[in-house]
Coordinates of C-alpha atoms in Angstrom, one line a residue:
X1 CA 6.1 -10.9 19.6
X2 CA 6.4 -7.5 21.1
X3 CA 3.1 -6.0 21.6
X4 CA 2.5 -2.2 20.3
X5 CA 2.7 0.3 23.0
X6 CA 0.0 2.6 23.9
X7 CA -3.6 2.3 22.6
X8 CA -4.1 2.0 19.0
X9 CA -7.3 3.2 17.3
X10 CA -9.1 2.3 14.1
X11 CA -11.2 4.4 11.7
X12 CA -12.4 3.3 8.3
X13 CA -13.6 5.5 5.2
X14 CA -17.1 5.5 4.7
X15 CA -17.8 2.8 1.8
X16 CA -21.5 3.8 1.7
X17 CA -20.6 7.1 0.3
X18 CA -22.0 7.6 -3.4
X19 CA -20.2 10.8 -4.0
X20 CA -16.6 11.2 -5.2
X21 CA -14.4 13.5 -2.9
X22 CA -13.5 16.9 -3.7
X23 CA -9.8 18.1 -3.4
X24 CA -9.5 21.5 -1.7
X25 CA -8.1 24.3 -3.9
X26 CA -5.5 25.7 -1.2
X27 CA -4.2 25.3 2.3
X28 CA -4.7 22.4 4.6
X29 CA -7.1 19.9 3.9
X30 CA -10.7 20.1 4.9
X31 CA -13.1 17.0 5.7
X32 CA -16.4 17.9 4.0
X33 CA -19.7 16.3 3.1
X34 CA -18.2 14.4 0.4
X35 CA -15.5 13.0 2.2
X36 CA -18.0 11.0 4.7
X37 CA -15.4 10.3 7.2
X38 CA -16.7 7.9 9.9
X39 CA -16.1 9.6 13.3
X40 CA -16.7 6.7 15.7
X41 CA -19.2 5.0 17.6
X42 CA -21.7 6.4 19.8
X43 CA -20.7 9.9 19.2
X44 CA -23.0 12.9 19.3
X45 CA -23.0 16.4 17.6
X46 CA -25.3 18.9 16.0
X47 CA -26.1 17.9 12.3
X48 CA -24.4 14.5 11.4
X49 CA -26.4 11.6 10.8
X50 CA -25.4 8.0 12.0
X51 CA -25.5 4.9 10.0
X52 CA -24.4 1.4 10.8
X53 CA -21.6 -0.8 9.3
X54 CA -21.5 -4.2 10.6
X55 CA -22.3 -3.1 14.2
X56 CA -20.0 -0.1 14.1
X57 CA -21.7 3.1 14.2
X58 CA -20.3 5.3 11.2
X59 CA -21.0 9.2 11.7
X60 CA -21.1 11.4 8.5
X61 CA -19.9 14.8 8.4
X62 CA -23.0 17.1 7.4
X63 CA -23.1 19.1 4.6
X64 CA -22.5 22.4 6.9
X65 CA -19.8 21.0 9.1
X66 CA -16.3 21.5 7.6
X67 CA -13.8 20.6 10.6
X68 CA -10.1 20.9 9.6
X69 CA -9.4 17.3 10.7
X70 CA -11.5 14.8 12.7
X71 CA -10.3 15.4 16.2
X72 CA -8.8 12.4 18.3
X73 CA -12.1 12.2 20.0
X74 CA -13.7 11.4 16.7
X75 CA -11.7 8.1 16.1
X76 CA -12.8 4.9 17.2
X77 CA -11.4 3.9 20.7
X78 CA -9.8 0.4 20.8
X79 CA -8.9 -1.7 23.7
X80 CA -5.2 -1.8 24.7
X81 CA -3.5 -4.5 22.7
X82 CA -0.7 -5.2 25.1
X83 CA -3.4 -6.4 27.8
X84 CA -3.9 -10.1 28.3
X85 CA -5.8 -11.7 25.2
X86 CA -9.0 -12.1 26.9
X87 CA -9.2 -8.2 27.8
X88 CA -8.2 -7.1 24.2
X89 CA -10.7 -9.6 22.3
X90 CA -14.0 -7.7 22.5
X91 CA -13.5 -4.0 21.1
X92 CA -10.3 -4.0 19.3
X93 CA -10.4 -7.5 17.5
X94 CA -14.1 -6.8 16.6
X95 CA -13.5 -3.6 15.1
X96 CA -10.4 -4.9 13.3
X97 CA -12.6 -7.8 12.0
X98 CA -15.2 -5.3 10.8
X99 CA -12.8 -3.3 8.8
X100 CA -11.3 -6.5 7.3
X101 CA -14.4 -7.9 6.0
X102 CA -16.4 -4.9 5.2
X103 CA -13.5 -2.5 3.7
X104 CA -10.0 -3.7 3.8
X105 CA -8.8 0.1 4.1
X106 CA -8.4 1.6 7.6
X107 CA -6.5 4.4 9.6
X108 CA -4.5 3.3 12.6
X109 CA -2.8 5.5 15.4
X110 CA -0.9 5.1 18.3
X111 CA 1.4 2.6 16.5
X112 CA 4.5 2.8 18.5
X113 CA 6.6 4.4 15.9
X114 CA 8.6 7.1 17.5
X115 CA 7.2 10.6 16.5
X116 CA 10.7 12.0 16.2
X117 CA 11.5 9.4 13.7
X118 CA 8.5 9.9 11.6
X119 CA 9.6 13.6 11.6
X120 CA 13.1 12.6 10.1
X121 CA 11.6 10.3 7.6
X122 CA 9.7 12.9 6.3
X123 CA 12.4 15.6 6.3
X124 CA 15.1 13.2 4.6
X125 CA 12.2 12.1 2.1
X126 CA 11.6 15.7 1.2
X127 CA 15.3 16.4 1.1
X128 CA 16.0 13.4 -1.4
X129 CA 13.9 15.3 -4.2
X130 CA 15.9 18.3 -3.7
X131 CA 19.2 16.6 -4.7
X132 CA 20.9 17.8 -7.9
X133 CA 19.8 15.5 -10.9
X134 CA 22.8 13.6 -11.4
X135 CA 22.9 12.7 -7.9
X136 CA 19.4 11.1 -8.2
X137 CA 20.4 9.4 -11.6
X138 CA 23.4 7.7 -9.6
X139 CA 20.7 5.6 -7.7
X140 CA 18.1 5.3 -10.7
X141 CA 16.3 2.0 -10.6
X142 CA 17.3 0.8 -14.0
X143 CA 20.9 0.6 -12.9
X144 CA 20.1 -2.6 -10.9
X145 CA 17.9 -5.8 -11.5
X146 CA 16.3 -5.5 -8.2
X147 CA 13.6 -2.9 -9.1
X148 CA 15.1 -0.6 -6.3
X149 CA 16.2 2.9 -6.8
X150 CA 14.9 6.2 -8.0
X151 CA 12.7 6.8 -11.0
X152 CA 10.6 9.6 -12.4
X153 CA 7.3 8.8 -14.5
X154 CA 6.7 12.0 -16.1
X155 CA 5.3 11.7 -19.5
X156 CA 3.8 8.4 -18.6
X157 CA 0.4 7.4 -17.5
X158 CA 1.2 8.3 -13.8
X159 CA 2.9 11.5 -12.6
X160 CA 5.3 11.2 -9.8
X161 CA 8.9 10.8 -8.7
X162 CA 10.0 8.1 -6.2
X163 CA 12.9 5.9 -4.7
X164 CA 12.2 2.4 -3.9
X165 CA 14.1 0.9 -0.8
X166 CA 13.8 -2.5 1.0
X167 CA 15.1 -4.6 3.9
X168 CA 18.5 -5.2 2.7
X169 CA 19.8 -8.4 1.4
X170 CA 23.0 -9.5 -0.2
X171 CA 23.2 -10.1 -3.9
X172 CA 21.8 -13.6 -5.1
X173 CA 23.8 -16.6 -6.1
X174 CA 23.8 -17.5 -10.0
X175 CA 22.1 -20.9 -8.9
X176 CA 19.3 -19.0 -7.3
X177 CA 15.7 -18.7 -9.0
X178 CA 15.7 -15.5 -11.0
X179 CA 13.2 -13.7 -8.8
X180 CA 15.8 -13.7 -6.0
X181 CA 17.1 -10.8 -7.9
X182 CA 14.2 -8.9 -5.8
X183 CA 16.4 -9.6 -2.8
X184 CA 19.4 -7.2 -2.9
X185 CA 21.2 -4.2 -1.5
X186 CA 19.5 -0.7 -1.7
X187 CA 20.6 2.0 -3.7
X188 CA 21.4 4.8 -1.3
X189 CA 21.9 8.4 -2.0
X190 CA 25.5 9.9 -1.7
X191 CA 26.2 10.4 2.0
X192 CA 28.1 13.5 1.5
X193 CA 24.6 15.1 0.5
X194 CA 22.5 13.3 2.8
X195 CA 24.4 12.0 5.6
X196 CA 21.5 11.0 7.8
X197 CA 19.4 9.5 4.9
X198 CA 20.4 5.7 5.3
X199 CA 20.2 5.4 9.1
X200 CA 16.9 7.3 9.2
X201 CA 15.3 4.9 6.9
X202 CA 17.1 1.8 8.0
X203 CA 15.6 2.5 11.5
X204 CA 12.2 3.4 10.1
X205 CA 12.1 0.0 8.2
X206 CA 12.9 -1.9 11.3
X207 CA 10.3 -0.2 13.3
X208 CA 7.9 -0.6 10.5
X209 CA 8.6 -4.4 10.0
X210 CA 7.8 -4.9 13.7
X211 CA 4.6 -3.2 13.5
X212 CA 3.5 -5.0 10.4
X213 CA 4.2 -8.4 12.0
X214 CA 2.5 -7.4 15.3
X215 CA -0.6 -6.2 13.1
X216 CA -0.6 -9.4 11.1
X217 CA -0.9 -11.2 14.3
X218 CA -3.8 -9.4 15.5
X219 CA -5.4 -9.8 12.0
X220 CA -5.0 -13.6 12.5
X221 CA -6.8 -13.2 16.0
X222 CA -9.4 -11.1 14.6
X223 CA -10.1 -14.0 12.1
X224 CA -10.2 -16.3 15.1
X225 CA -6.9 -17.9 14.1
X226 CA -3.8 -18.4 16.1
X227 CA -1.8 -15.3 16.1
X228 CA 1.1 -17.1 14.4
X229 CA -1.2 -18.3 11.5
X230 CA 0.7 -16.3 8.8
X231 CA 4.2 -16.8 10.3
X232 CA 5.1 -19.8 7.7
X233 CA 4.6 -17.4 4.8
X234 CA 7.6 -14.9 6.1
X235 CA 11.3 -15.5 5.6
X236 CA 13.5 -15.3 8.8
X237 CA 15.2 -12.2 7.1
X238 CA 11.7 -11.3 5.5
X239 CA 12.1 -8.5 2.8
X240 CA 9.7 -5.4 3.3
X241 CA 9.7 -2.4 0.9
X242 CA 9.2 1.1 1.3
X243 CA 8.7 3.9 -1.4
X244 CA 9.2 7.8 -1.0
X245 CA 6.8 9.3 -3.2
X246 CA 6.6 12.8 -4.6
X247 CA 3.5 13.9 -6.7
X248 CA 3.9 17.2 -8.5
X249 CA 0.9 19.5 -8.6
X250 CA -1.0 20.0 -11.9
X251 CA 0.8 23.2 -12.8
X252 CA 4.0 20.9 -13.6
X253 CA 1.8 18.6 -15.9
X254 CA 1.5 19.2 -19.7
X255 CA -2.0 20.9 -20.3
X256 CA -3.4 17.6 -22.2
X257 CA -2.8 15.5 -18.9
X258 CA -4.2 17.8 -16.1
X259 CA -7.8 16.8 -16.6
X260 CA -7.3 13.2 -15.5
X261 CA -5.2 14.4 -12.5
X262 CA -3.7 11.0 -12.1
X263 CA -0.5 10.6 -9.8
X264 CA -1.3 6.7 -9.4
X265 CA -3.9 5.1 -11.2
X266 CA -6.4 2.6 -9.6
X267 CA -4.5 -0.4 -8.3
X268 CA -4.5 -2.8 -5.6
X269 CA -1.6 -3.5 -3.3
X270 CA 0.1 -6.8 -3.8
X271 CA 1.3 -8.4 -0.6
X272 CA -0.4 -8.9 2.9
X273 CA -0.5 -5.4 4.4
X274 CA 0.7 -1.9 3.5
X275 CA 0.9 1.3 5.8
X276 CA 0.8 4.8 4.3
X277 CA 2.2 7.7 6.1
X278 CA 0.7 10.7 4.2
X279 CA 3.8 13.1 4.6
X280 CA 2.1 16.5 3.6
X281 CA -1.2 18.0 4.1
X282 CA -2.6 17.3 0.8
X283 CA -5.6 15.4 0.0
X284 CA -5.7 13.0 -3.1
X285 CA -5.8 9.2 -1.7
X286 CA -9.3 7.8 -2.6
X287 CA -10.5 4.1 -1.9
X288 CA -13.1 2.5 -4.2
X289 CA -16.3 1.3 -2.5
X290 CA -18.1 -1.8 -3.6
X291 CA -20.3 0.3 -5.6
X292 CA -17.4 1.6 -7.6
X293 CA -17.4 5.2 -6.2
X294 CA -14.3 7.0 -5.2
X295 CA -14.1 8.0 -1.7
X296 CA -11.5 10.4 -0.1
X297 CA -8.9 9.3 2.4
X298 CA -7.6 12.7 3.7
X299 CA -4.5 13.0 5.9
X300 CA -4.9 12.9 9.6
X301 CA -2.0 13.6 11.7
X302 CA -0.5 10.9 13.8
X303 CA -1.9 8.1 11.7
X304 CA -1.1 5.6 9.2
X305 CA -3.7 4.2 6.5
X306 CA -3.6 0.6 6.1
X307 CA -4.6 -1.3 3.1
X308 CA -5.1 -5.0 2.9
X309 CA -3.2 -6.6 -0.4
X310 CA -4.2 -9.3 -2.7
X311 CA -1.9 -11.7 -1.0
X312 CA -4.0 -11.6 2.2
X313 CA -7.1 -12.0 0.2
X314 CA -5.9 -14.9 -1.5
X315 CA -4.6 -16.6 1.6
X316 CA -7.9 -16.1 3.6
X317 CA -10.1 -17.5 0.8
X318 CA -11.4 -13.8 -0.1
X319 CA -12.3 -13.2 3.4
X320 CA -10.1 -10.3 4.1
X321 CA -10.8 -7.8 1.0
X322 CA -8.0 -5.8 -0.8
X323 CA -9.4 -2.4 -1.8
X324 CA -8.8 -0.6 -5.0
X325 CA -7.2 2.7 -4.5
X326 CA -5.6 5.8 -6.5
X327 CA -3.9 9.0 -5.9
X328 CA -5.0 12.3 -7.4
X329 CA -2.4 15.0 -8.2
X330 CA -2.4 18.2 -6.1
X331 CA -4.3 21.0 -7.8
X332 CA -2.1 23.6 -9.5
X333 CA -0.6 26.0 -6.9
X334 CA -0.7 23.8 -4.0
X335 CA 2.5 22.4 -4.4
X336 CA 3.7 18.7 -4.4
X337 CA 2.1 15.9 -2.3
X338 CA 4.5 13.5 -0.5
X339 CA 3.7 10.1 0.9
X340 CA 5.7 7.1 2.3
X341 CA 4.1 3.7 2.0
X342 CA 5.7 0.6 3.5
X343 CA 4.7 -2.7 1.9
X344 CA 4.9 -5.9 4.3
X345 CA 6.6 -8.6 2.3
X346 CA 6.0 -12.2 2.1
X347 CA 8.3 -15.0 1.3
X348 CA 9.2 -15.2 -2.6
X349 CA 9.3 -18.9 -2.2
X350 CA 5.6 -19.1 -0.7
X351 CA 3.1 -21.1 -2.9
X352 CA -0.3 -20.1 -3.3
X353 CA -1.9 -21.8 -0.4
X354 CA -4.6 -20.8 2.3
X355 CA -5.1 -20.6 6.0
X356 CA -7.9 -22.5 7.5
X357 CA -10.3 -19.6 8.3
X358 CA -13.0 -20.7 10.7
X359 CA -16.4 -21.2 9.0
X360 CA -18.0 -19.0 11.2
X361 CA -15.8 -16.2 9.8
X362 CA -16.3 -17.4 6.4
X363 CA -20.1 -17.1 7.1
X364 CA -19.7 -13.4 8.2
X365 CA -18.1 -12.6 4.7
X366 CA -20.7 -14.5 2.8
X367 CA -23.5 -12.7 4.9
X368 CA -21.9 -9.4 3.8
X369 CA -21.8 -10.5 0.0
X370 CA -25.3 -11.8 0.3
X371 CA -26.4 -8.3 1.5
X372 CA -24.8 -6.5 -1.3
X373 CA -26.0 -8.8 -3.9
X374 CA -22.9 -10.6 -4.2
X375 CA -21.5 -7.8 -6.6
X376 CA -18.3 -5.7 -6.5
X377 CA -17.7 -2.8 -9.2
X378 CA -14.1 -2.8 -9.2
X379 CA -11.4 -1.2 -11.7
X380 CA -8.7 -3.5 -10.7
X381 CA -9.0 -7.4 -11.4
X382 CA -7.6 -9.9 -8.8
X383 CA -4.0 -11.0 -9.7
X384 CA -2.8 -14.0 -7.3
X385 CA -4.9 -16.9 -8.4
X386 CA -4.0 -20.4 -7.4
X387 CA -2.9 -22.7 -10.1
X388 CA -1.4 -19.5 -12.3
X389 CA 2.2 -19.4 -10.5
X390 CA 4.4 -21.8 -8.9
X391 CA 5.8 -19.0 -6.2
X392 CA 5.1 -15.7 -5.4
X393 CA 8.3 -14.7 -6.3
X394 CA 7.3 -15.6 -10.2
X395 CA 4.1 -13.5 -10.1
X396 CA 6.0 -10.6 -8.3
X397 CA 8.8 -10.5 -10.9
X398 CA 6.7 -10.5 -13.9
X399 CA 4.3 -7.6 -12.5
X400 CA 7.4 -5.7 -11.8
X401 CA 8.8 -6.1 -15.5
X402 CA 5.3 -5.4 -16.5
X403 CA 5.1 -2.1 -14.4
X404 CA 8.7 -1.1 -15.2
X405 CA 9.5 -1.8 -18.7
X406 CA 12.6 0.2 -18.7
X407 CA 14.1 -2.2 -16.2
X408 CA 12.7 -5.1 -17.8
X409 CA 14.5 -4.0 -21.1
X410 CA 17.9 -3.8 -19.5
X411 CA 17.8 -6.8 -17.3
X412 CA 14.8 -9.0 -18.3
X413 CA 14.4 -8.8 -21.9
X414 CA 12.9 -12.4 -22.3
X415 CA 10.2 -11.7 -19.9
X416 CA 9.4 -8.3 -21.1
X417 CA 8.9 -9.8 -24.5
X418 CA 6.4 -12.4 -23.4
X419 CA 4.6 -9.7 -21.4
X420 CA 4.3 -7.6 -24.5
X421 CA 3.2 -10.7 -26.4
X422 CA 0.5 -11.3 -23.9
X423 CA -0.4 -7.6 -23.9
X424 CA -0.6 -7.8 -27.7
X425 CA -3.1 -10.7 -27.4
X426 CA -5.2 -8.9 -25.0
X427 CA -5.1 -5.7 -26.7
X428 CA -3.3 -4.1 -23.6
X429 CA -0.5 -1.6 -23.3
X430 CA 2.4 -1.4 -20.9
X431 CA 1.2 -0.6 -17.2
X432 CA 3.8 2.5 -17.2
X433 CA 4.3 2.0 -13.7
X434 CA 1.2 1.5 -11.6
X435 CA 3.2 2.1 -8.7
X436 CA 2.1 0.8 -5.4
X437 CA 0.4 -2.6 -6.7
X438 CA -0.4 -4.6 -9.5
X439 CA -2.9 -5.2 -12.0
X440 CA -3.0 -8.5 -14.2
X441 CA 0.0 -10.8 -14.3
X442 CA 1.8 -12.9 -17.0
X443 CA 2.3 -16.5 -17.2
X444 CA 5.8 -16.6 -18.2
X445 CA 7.9 -19.3 -16.8
X446 CA 10.8 -17.7 -15.0
X447 CA 13.5 -20.2 -13.2
X448 CA 16.9 -19.3 -13.9
X449 CA 18.9 -16.2 -12.3
X450 CA 21.0 -13.8 -13.9
X451 CA 24.3 -13.0 -12.4
X452 CA 24.9 -9.4 -11.2

């Protein structure tokens, strides 16, 4: 498995913060006191106070200090991961372990993704949303049963426009399980309008696939597991997903919807790990700490935000915590916010088994829970419970139908009917597209593929 080049860095939002973050009204984002962004170990400056988080020194920005961004020197230095294992174990893996057990949400830099490619990804993504409406409708999500393509969620719970892409796969055979419909070709925009779009995103997905696989091997090492501990959960041609998302500012929302400021409601990512490229200067991404407070995660140039998914939490007996997060719409007049999250996939044929996390690591997680009174305030309940589903693909398909009822109506009416029957019993409504993750599931039995 190829190592990541350069020296990766890790930083984490301050989960001990108790005040919600404030979105600036104009211009580039500022990191202020309510952000409480940790600036790394053993740093000194006038004003900020240091607090300890599982052995890592977290430096909070003082009320009077408002830098535009944390500088590169204010992010935790990590050992080179392309050194031999003994040389990289101490600093990098310990910092990663702390982030996994304590938070489940972190920044990484020096990822090995080409800077020029990242710039092209942002430019091509923004250009997609400038296409004529009829061209975007040509790749509308409900055109295919794969849940890939473009959609607008205006006049629903969440307010955004997005296009979903994935690692390409051929169409499934009629004899395949129905959840294999998720493995399908992408719907690409018209190349006469965006000639470089497809090649740019195919290159980015390929590089991000390598990054996510490598980072997952480091997660295994941070848990004192073999680096290949999670390999059995991946297909040889593993599908990963990517979204390009545009969040309009509040001026484009109806007056009665502006107060909630919801670009994407509270959710957990569903698979192993996800990697968010914050593609504009806007703040809005927030993570929920264990006390239930919302903490700002501002964009930092040259970084990706890594979120731990429910799949990894399930596979590690809850050791790796999946963190609830949300996105607030930009303030009126700030213009749209853009983001490009990449979601590491897991084999849809995977069953709900576990890896054998060492007792020492389990004990660390138990100690953290005891220290916090074994309580966790969370707006999103855990979905992937062993015994509820036969395969991951079943849970994933039903959750997609639940989140995208318009696709369900066209391609999966029987599953959608069961989802709505369960929602009626539970007094719920359609998820109306929660976006990056999932809420609760449905126990519908799905076993037969449809011909497309």
